[in-house]
Amino acid sequence: YGDAEVAAEAEELAAQANKLQYNTAGTAALRAKDYPAAIEAFKKVLELEPDNGNAAVQLGQAYYRSSQFDAAIEALTVAQANGQEDNAAKLLSQVYLKKAQAASKAKDYNGAIELCLKSNEYVESGNAYRVAAGAAQKLGNNADTIKYYEKYLELSPKAKDFGGVAYTIAVLYQQEGNNAKAKEFYEKIVNDPQYGAAAKEFISKN
């Protein structure tokens, strides 16, 4: 019995040493942007300790950095369930935004909007609303384009493209026959070097 107990302790110590070794190697590989090596190392950690939330987050990050988004989601879901809710949520938001951008590029505009909204379930971001607005505009859905662009400006009031987005919103409201809302957004860009003249012209007539 004593020998069995000693053997079990030795096995546990060996497992702990291996886990530390793989974790250290994975962290170093992630820092060096060697994502395949990081993935293999953190997978080894999780084989030894399936509920290691920290390793799961780092595995998810390595998958994300190497554009393996579905694998990243799987790893980050494990992380969420093992004490890494906040860190996993931040990365999941980024993963779904990347998937949304890819969907939009592939002209899957409905899919892009769905993925943007999924991204915002984890962490709300102006960028996700901007991608969703662009997709809605491609679909000719003025109401959703306005809604998402307004959220984008609300979350990103200092965005470099503020003038262009506010102008787009104003024009869409104008097309919808809502001159009061159009005027509200034209007033935001009266001093814009590119859109100010058009804004002032509309305001002077309304």
PDB file of C-alpha atoms in Angstrom, residues 10-198:
ATOM      1  CA  ALA A  10       5.256  10.582  -7.866  1.00  0.00           C
ATOM      2  CA  GLU A  11       2.835  10.387 -10.779  1.00  0.00           C
ATOM      3  CA  GLU A  12       1.014  13.479  -9.549  1.00  0.00           C
ATOM      4  CA  LEU A  13       4.270  15.404  -9.168  1.00  0.00           C
ATOM      5  CA  ALA A  14       5.313  14.374 -12.671  1.00  0.00           C
ATOM      6  CA  ALA A  15       1.976  15.548 -14.059  1.00  0.00           C
ATOM      7  CA  GLN A  16       2.335  18.884 -12.274  1.00  0.00           C
ATOM      8  CA  ALA A  17       5.872  19.300 -13.617  1.00  0.00           C
ATOM      9  CA  ASN A  18       4.706  18.494 -17.153  1.00  0.00           C
ATOM     10  CA  LYS A  19       1.793  20.913 -16.843  1.00  0.00           C
ATOM     11  CA  LEU A  20       4.141  23.689 -15.705  1.00  0.00           C
ATOM     12  CA  GLN A  21       6.544  22.900 -18.534  1.00  0.00           C
ATOM     13  CA  TYR A  22       3.799  22.972 -21.181  1.00  0.00           C
ATOM     14  CA  ASN A  23       2.271  26.125 -19.727  1.00  0.00           C
ATOM     15  CA  THR A  24       5.641  27.910 -19.728  1.00  0.00           C
ATOM     16  CA  ALA A  25       6.339  26.776 -23.293  1.00  0.00           C
ATOM     17  CA  GLY A  26       2.887  27.862 -24.427  1.00  0.00           C
ATOM     18  CA  THR A  27       3.206  31.309 -22.873  1.00  0.00           C
ATOM     19  CA  ALA A  28       6.605  31.806 -24.493  1.00  0.00           C
ATOM     20  CA  ALA A  29       5.301  30.636 -27.871  1.00  0.00           C
ATOM     21  CA  LEU A  30       2.292  32.950 -27.645  1.00  0.00           C
ATOM     22  CA  ARG A  31       4.582  35.866 -26.824  1.00  0.00           C
ATOM     23  CA  ALA A  32       6.777  34.959 -29.796  1.00  0.00           C
ATOM     24  CA  LYS A  33       3.697  34.702 -32.051  1.00  0.00           C
ATOM     25  CA  ASP A  34       4.455  31.044 -32.708  1.00  0.00           C
ATOM     26  CA  TYR A  35       0.790  30.131 -32.582  1.00  0.00           C
ATOM     27  CA  PRO A  36       1.021  26.474 -33.701  1.00  0.00           C
ATOM     28  CA  ALA A  37       3.491  25.778 -30.883  1.00  0.00           C
ATOM     29  CA  ALA A  38       1.318  27.676 -28.395  1.00  0.00           C
ATOM     30  CA  ILE A  39      -1.727  25.667 -29.450  1.00  0.00           C
ATOM     31  CA  GLU A  40       0.050  22.350 -28.969  1.00  0.00           C
ATOM     32  CA  ALA A  41       1.421  23.362 -25.566  1.00  0.00           C
ATOM     33  CA  PHE A  42      -1.886  24.600 -24.147  1.00  0.00           C
ATOM     34  CA  LYS A  43      -3.713  21.559 -25.508  1.00  0.00           C
ATOM     35  CA  LYS A  44      -1.252  19.445 -23.514  1.00  0.00           C
ATOM     36  CA  VAL A  45      -2.001  21.485 -20.375  1.00  0.00           C
ATOM     37  CA  LEU A  46      -5.722  20.890 -20.858  1.00  0.00           C
ATOM     38  CA  GLU A  47      -5.184  17.168 -21.396  1.00  0.00           C
ATOM     39  CA  LEU A  48      -3.592  17.090 -17.952  1.00  0.00           C
ATOM     40  CA  GLU A  49      -6.042  19.539 -16.381  1.00  0.00           C
ATOM     41  CA  PRO A  50      -9.278  19.922 -18.407  1.00  0.00           C
ATOM     42  CA  ASP A  51     -10.696  22.593 -16.085  1.00  0.00           C
ATOM     43  CA  ASN A  52      -7.681  24.937 -16.363  1.00  0.00           C
ATOM     44  CA  GLY A  53      -9.467  28.129 -17.390  1.00  0.00           C
ATOM     45  CA  ASN A  54      -6.292  30.133 -17.833  1.00  0.00           C
ATOM     46  CA  ALA A  55      -4.825  27.618 -20.284  1.00  0.00           C
ATOM     47  CA  ALA A  56      -8.147  27.532 -22.154  1.00  0.00           C
ATOM     48  CA  VAL A  57      -8.112  31.339 -22.529  1.00  0.00           C
ATOM     49  CA  GLN A  58      -4.581  31.268 -23.879  1.00  0.00           C
ATOM     50  CA  LEU A  59      -5.438  28.402 -26.203  1.00  0.00           C
ATOM     51  CA  GLY A  60      -8.406  30.427 -27.440  1.00  0.00           C
ATOM     52  CA  GLN A  61      -6.145  33.418 -27.996  1.00  0.00           C
ATOM     53  CA  ALA A  62      -3.659  31.313 -29.990  1.00  0.00           C
ATOM     54  CA  TYR A  63      -6.470  29.950 -32.161  1.00  0.00           C
ATOM     55  CA  TYR A  64      -7.855  33.475 -32.632  1.00  0.00           C
ATOM     56  CA  ARG A  65      -4.463  34.875 -33.630  1.00  0.00           C
ATOM     57  CA  SER A  66      -4.080  32.110 -36.203  1.00  0.00           C
ATOM     58  CA  SER A  67      -7.602  32.781 -37.585  1.00  0.00           C
ATOM     59  CA  GLN A  68      -9.000  29.426 -36.403  1.00  0.00           C
ATOM     60  CA  PHE A  69     -12.151  31.053 -35.133  1.00  0.00           C
ATOM     61  CA  ASP A  70     -14.377  28.039 -34.512  1.00  0.00           C
ATOM     62  CA  ALA A  71     -11.622  26.340 -32.507  1.00  0.00           C
ATOM     63  CA  ALA A  72     -11.127  29.597 -30.587  1.00  0.00           C
ATOM     64  CA  ILE A  73     -14.829  29.687 -29.676  1.00  0.00           C
ATOM     65  CA  GLU A  74     -14.648  26.103 -28.414  1.00  0.00           C
ATOM     66  CA  ALA A  75     -11.613  26.825 -26.227  1.00  0.00           C
ATOM     67  CA  LEU A  76     -13.037  30.078 -24.899  1.00  0.00           C
ATOM     68  CA  THR A  77     -16.308  28.377 -24.005  1.00  0.00           C
ATOM     69  CA  VAL A  78     -14.260  26.029 -21.806  1.00  0.00           C
ATOM     70  CA  ALA A  79     -12.521  29.055 -20.292  1.00  0.00           C
ATOM     71  CA  GLN A  80     -15.870  30.703 -19.536  1.00  0.00           C
ATOM     72  CA  ALA A  81     -16.994  27.637 -17.643  1.00  0.00           C
ATOM     73  CA  ASN A  82     -13.796  27.587 -15.572  1.00  0.00           C
ATOM     74  CA  GLY A  83     -13.430  30.983 -13.956  1.00  0.00           C
ATOM     75  CA  GLN A  84     -12.344  33.098 -16.919  1.00  0.00           C
ATOM     76  CA  GLU A  85     -15.686  34.680 -17.812  1.00  0.00           C
ATOM     77  CA  ASP A  86     -14.426  38.239 -18.386  1.00  0.00           C
ATOM     78  CA  ASN A  87     -11.279  37.380 -20.328  1.00  0.00           C
ATOM     79  CA  ALA A  88     -13.141  34.826 -22.431  1.00  0.00           C
ATOM     80  CA  ALA A  89     -15.955  37.277 -23.155  1.00  0.00           C
ATOM     81  CA  LYS A  90     -13.530  39.914 -24.455  1.00  0.00           C
ATOM     82  CA  LEU A  91     -11.922  37.430 -26.823  1.00  0.00           C
ATOM     83  CA  LEU A  92     -15.238  35.900 -27.897  1.00  0.00           C
ATOM     84  CA  SER A  93     -16.450  39.372 -28.828  1.00  0.00           C
ATOM     85  CA  GLN A  94     -13.369  39.836 -31.027  1.00  0.00           C
ATOM     86  CA  VAL A  95     -13.706  36.378 -32.575  1.00  0.00           C
ATOM     87  CA  TYR A  96     -17.325  36.930 -33.588  1.00  0.00           C
ATOM     88  CA  LEU A  97     -16.450  40.375 -34.976  1.00  0.00           C
ATOM     89  CA  LYS A  98     -13.714  38.817 -37.142  1.00  0.00           C
ATOM     90  CA  LYS A  99     -16.205  36.226 -38.367  1.00  0.00           C
ATOM     91  CA  ALA A 100     -18.676  39.036 -39.115  1.00  0.00           C
ATOM     92  CA  GLN A 101     -16.080  40.927 -41.146  1.00  0.00           C
ATOM     93  CA  ALA A 102     -15.298  37.766 -43.118  1.00  0.00           C
ATOM     94  CA  ALA A 103     -19.000  37.168 -43.750  1.00  0.00           C
ATOM     95  CA  SER A 104     -19.466  40.727 -44.954  1.00  0.00           C
ATOM     96  CA  LYS A 105     -16.466  40.409 -47.275  1.00  0.00           C
ATOM     97  CA  ALA A 106     -18.055  37.229 -48.667  1.00  0.00           C
ATOM     98  CA  LYS A 107     -21.297  39.217 -49.210  1.00  0.00           C
ATOM     99  CA  ASP A 108     -23.169  37.194 -46.585  1.00  0.00           C
ATOM    100  CA  TYR A 109     -24.708  40.347 -45.173  1.00  0.00           C
ATOM    101  CA  ASN A 110     -27.417  38.688 -43.086  1.00  0.00           C
ATOM    102  CA  GLY A 111     -24.781  36.420 -41.562  1.00  0.00           C
ATOM    103  CA  ALA A 112     -22.540  39.403 -40.883  1.00  0.00           C
ATOM    104  CA  ILE A 113     -25.291  41.201 -38.980  1.00  0.00           C
ATOM    105  CA  GLU A 114     -26.075  38.104 -36.932  1.00  0.00           C
ATOM    106  CA  LEU A 115     -22.407  37.671 -36.024  1.00  0.00           C
ATOM    107  CA  CYS A 116     -22.055  41.358 -35.084  1.00  0.00           C
ATOM    108  CA  LEU A 117     -24.986  41.083 -32.712  1.00  0.00           C
ATOM    109  CA  LYS A 118     -23.456  37.908 -31.268  1.00  0.00           C
ATOM    110  CA  SER A 119     -20.189  39.801 -30.745  1.00  0.00           C
ATOM    111  CA  ASN A 120     -22.048  42.494 -28.848  1.00  0.00           C
ATOM    112  CA  GLU A 121     -23.662  39.929 -26.554  1.00  0.00           C
ATOM    113  CA  TYR A 122     -20.197  39.459 -25.042  1.00  0.00           C
ATOM    114  CA  VAL A 123     -18.776  42.994 -25.185  1.00  0.00           C
ATOM    115  CA  GLU A 124     -20.599  45.830 -26.914  1.00  0.00           C
ATOM    116  CA  SER A 125     -18.388  47.654 -29.403  1.00  0.00           C
ATOM    117  CA  GLY A 126     -18.810  50.431 -31.904  1.00  0.00           C
ATOM    118  CA  ASN A 127     -16.905  48.455 -34.522  1.00  0.00           C
ATOM    119  CA  ALA A 128     -19.461  45.642 -34.460  1.00  0.00           C
ATOM    120  CA  TYR A 129     -22.292  48.136 -34.979  1.00  0.00           C
ATOM    121  CA  ARG A 130     -20.354  49.724 -37.837  1.00  0.00           C
ATOM    122  CA  VAL A 131     -19.949  46.394 -39.640  1.00  0.00           C
ATOM    123  CA  ALA A 132     -23.625  45.595 -39.007  1.00  0.00           C
ATOM    124  CA  ALA A 133     -24.649  48.988 -40.408  1.00  0.00           C
ATOM    125  CA  GLY A 134     -22.586  48.465 -43.541  1.00  0.00           C
ATOM    126  CA  ALA A 135     -24.170  45.055 -44.069  1.00  0.00           C
ATOM    127  CA  ALA A 136     -27.673  46.422 -43.501  1.00  0.00           C
ATOM    128  CA  GLN A 137     -26.983  49.183 -46.017  1.00  0.00           C
ATOM    129  CA  LYS A 138     -25.928  46.588 -48.604  1.00  0.00           C
ATOM    130  CA  LEU A 139     -29.263  44.861 -47.995  1.00  0.00           C
ATOM    131  CA  GLY A 140     -31.112  48.138 -48.533  1.00  0.00           C
ATOM    132  CA  ASN A 141     -32.481  48.088 -44.997  1.00  0.00           C
ATOM    133  CA  ASN A 142     -32.479  51.800 -44.144  1.00  0.00           C
ATOM    134  CA  ALA A 143     -34.057  51.412 -40.704  1.00  0.00           C
ATOM    135  CA  ASP A 144     -31.404  48.980 -39.477  1.00  0.00           C
ATOM    136  CA  THR A 145     -28.618  50.946 -41.161  1.00  0.00           C
ATOM    137  CA  ILE A 146     -29.686  54.051 -39.250  1.00  0.00           C
ATOM    138  CA  LYS A 147     -30.095  52.111 -35.998  1.00  0.00           C
ATOM    139  CA  TYR A 148     -26.659  50.498 -36.142  1.00  0.00           C
ATOM    140  CA  TYR A 149     -24.862  53.631 -37.319  1.00  0.00           C
ATOM    141  CA  GLU A 150     -26.446  55.624 -34.501  1.00  0.00           C
ATOM    142  CA  LYS A 151     -25.170  53.065 -31.991  1.00  0.00           C
ATOM    143  CA  TYR A 152     -21.739  53.246 -33.626  1.00  0.00           C
ATOM    144  CA  LEU A 153     -21.576  57.023 -33.176  1.00  0.00           C
ATOM    145  CA  GLU A 154     -22.916  56.743 -29.639  1.00  0.00           C
ATOM    146  CA  LEU A 155     -20.098  54.370 -28.710  1.00  0.00           C
ATOM    147  CA  SER A 156     -17.444  56.035 -30.900  1.00  0.00           C
ATOM    148  CA  PRO A 157     -18.079  59.802 -30.690  1.00  0.00           C
ATOM    149  CA  LYS A 158     -14.492  60.580 -31.718  1.00  0.00           C
ATOM    150  CA  ALA A 159     -14.378  58.197 -34.668  1.00  0.00           C
ATOM    151  CA  LYS A 160     -12.346  59.409 -37.635  1.00  0.00           C
ATOM    152  CA  ASP A 161     -15.279  58.701 -39.933  1.00  0.00           C
ATOM    153  CA  PHE A 162     -17.809  60.497 -37.710  1.00  0.00           C
ATOM    154  CA  GLY A 163     -18.601  63.050 -40.419  1.00  0.00           C
ATOM    155  CA  GLY A 164     -19.217  60.492 -43.134  1.00  0.00           C
ATOM    156  CA  VAL A 165     -21.370  58.295 -40.906  1.00  0.00           C
ATOM    157  CA  ALA A 166     -23.422  61.225 -39.594  1.00  0.00           C
ATOM    158  CA  TYR A 167     -23.913  62.389 -43.184  1.00  0.00           C
ATOM    159  CA  THR A 168     -25.095  58.907 -44.207  1.00  0.00           C
ATOM    160  CA  ILE A 169     -27.579  58.844 -41.327  1.00  0.00           C
ATOM    161  CA  ALA A 170     -28.870  62.304 -42.246  1.00  0.00           C
ATOM    162  CA  VAL A 171     -29.338  61.340 -45.906  1.00  0.00           C
ATOM    163  CA  LEU A 172     -31.147  58.128 -44.966  1.00  0.00           C
ATOM    164  CA  TYR A 173     -33.492  60.009 -42.637  1.00  0.00           C
ATOM    165  CA  GLN A 174     -34.067  62.488 -45.445  1.00  0.00           C
ATOM    166  CA  GLN A 175     -34.946  59.633 -47.815  1.00  0.00           C
ATOM    167  CA  GLU A 176     -37.346  58.283 -45.203  1.00  0.00           C
ATOM    168  CA  GLY A 177     -39.068  61.675 -45.067  1.00  0.00           C
ATOM    169  CA  ASN A 178     -37.956  62.379 -41.506  1.00  0.00           C
ATOM    170  CA  ASN A 179     -36.485  65.839 -42.004  1.00  0.00           C
ATOM    171  CA  ALA A 180     -36.394  66.599 -38.266  1.00  0.00           C
ATOM    172  CA  LYS A 181     -34.021  63.692 -37.608  1.00  0.00           C
ATOM    173  CA  ALA A 182     -32.093  64.483 -40.773  1.00  0.00           C
ATOM    174  CA  LYS A 183     -31.567  68.023 -39.537  1.00  0.00           C
ATOM    175  CA  GLU A 184     -30.397  66.701 -36.154  1.00  0.00           C
ATOM    176  CA  PHE A 185     -27.560  64.823 -37.818  1.00  0.00           C
ATOM    177  CA  TYR A 186     -26.735  67.527 -40.348  1.00  0.00           C
ATOM    178  CA  GLU A 187     -26.273  69.885 -37.397  1.00  0.00           C
ATOM    179  CA  LYS A 188     -23.548  67.595 -36.062  1.00  0.00           C
ATOM    180  CA  ILE A 189     -21.410  68.126 -39.176  1.00  0.00           C
ATOM    181  CA  VAL A 190     -21.882  71.800 -40.099  1.00  0.00           C
ATOM    182  CA  ASN A 191     -18.161  72.365 -39.507  1.00  0.00           C
ATOM    183  CA  ASP A 192     -17.017  69.227 -41.262  1.00  0.00           C
ATOM    184  CA  PRO A 193     -14.660  70.140 -44.149  1.00  0.00           C
ATOM    185  CA  GLN A 194     -16.178  67.529 -46.462  1.00  0.00           C
ATOM    186  CA  TYR A 195     -19.858  67.478 -45.496  1.00  0.00           C
ATOM    187  CA  GLY A 196     -20.384  70.875 -43.880  1.00  0.00           C
ATOM    188  CA  ALA A 197     -21.561  72.660 -47.044  1.00  0.00           C
ATOM    189  CA  ALA A 198     -24.265  70.080 -47.759  1.00  0.00           C
TER     190      ALA A 198
END
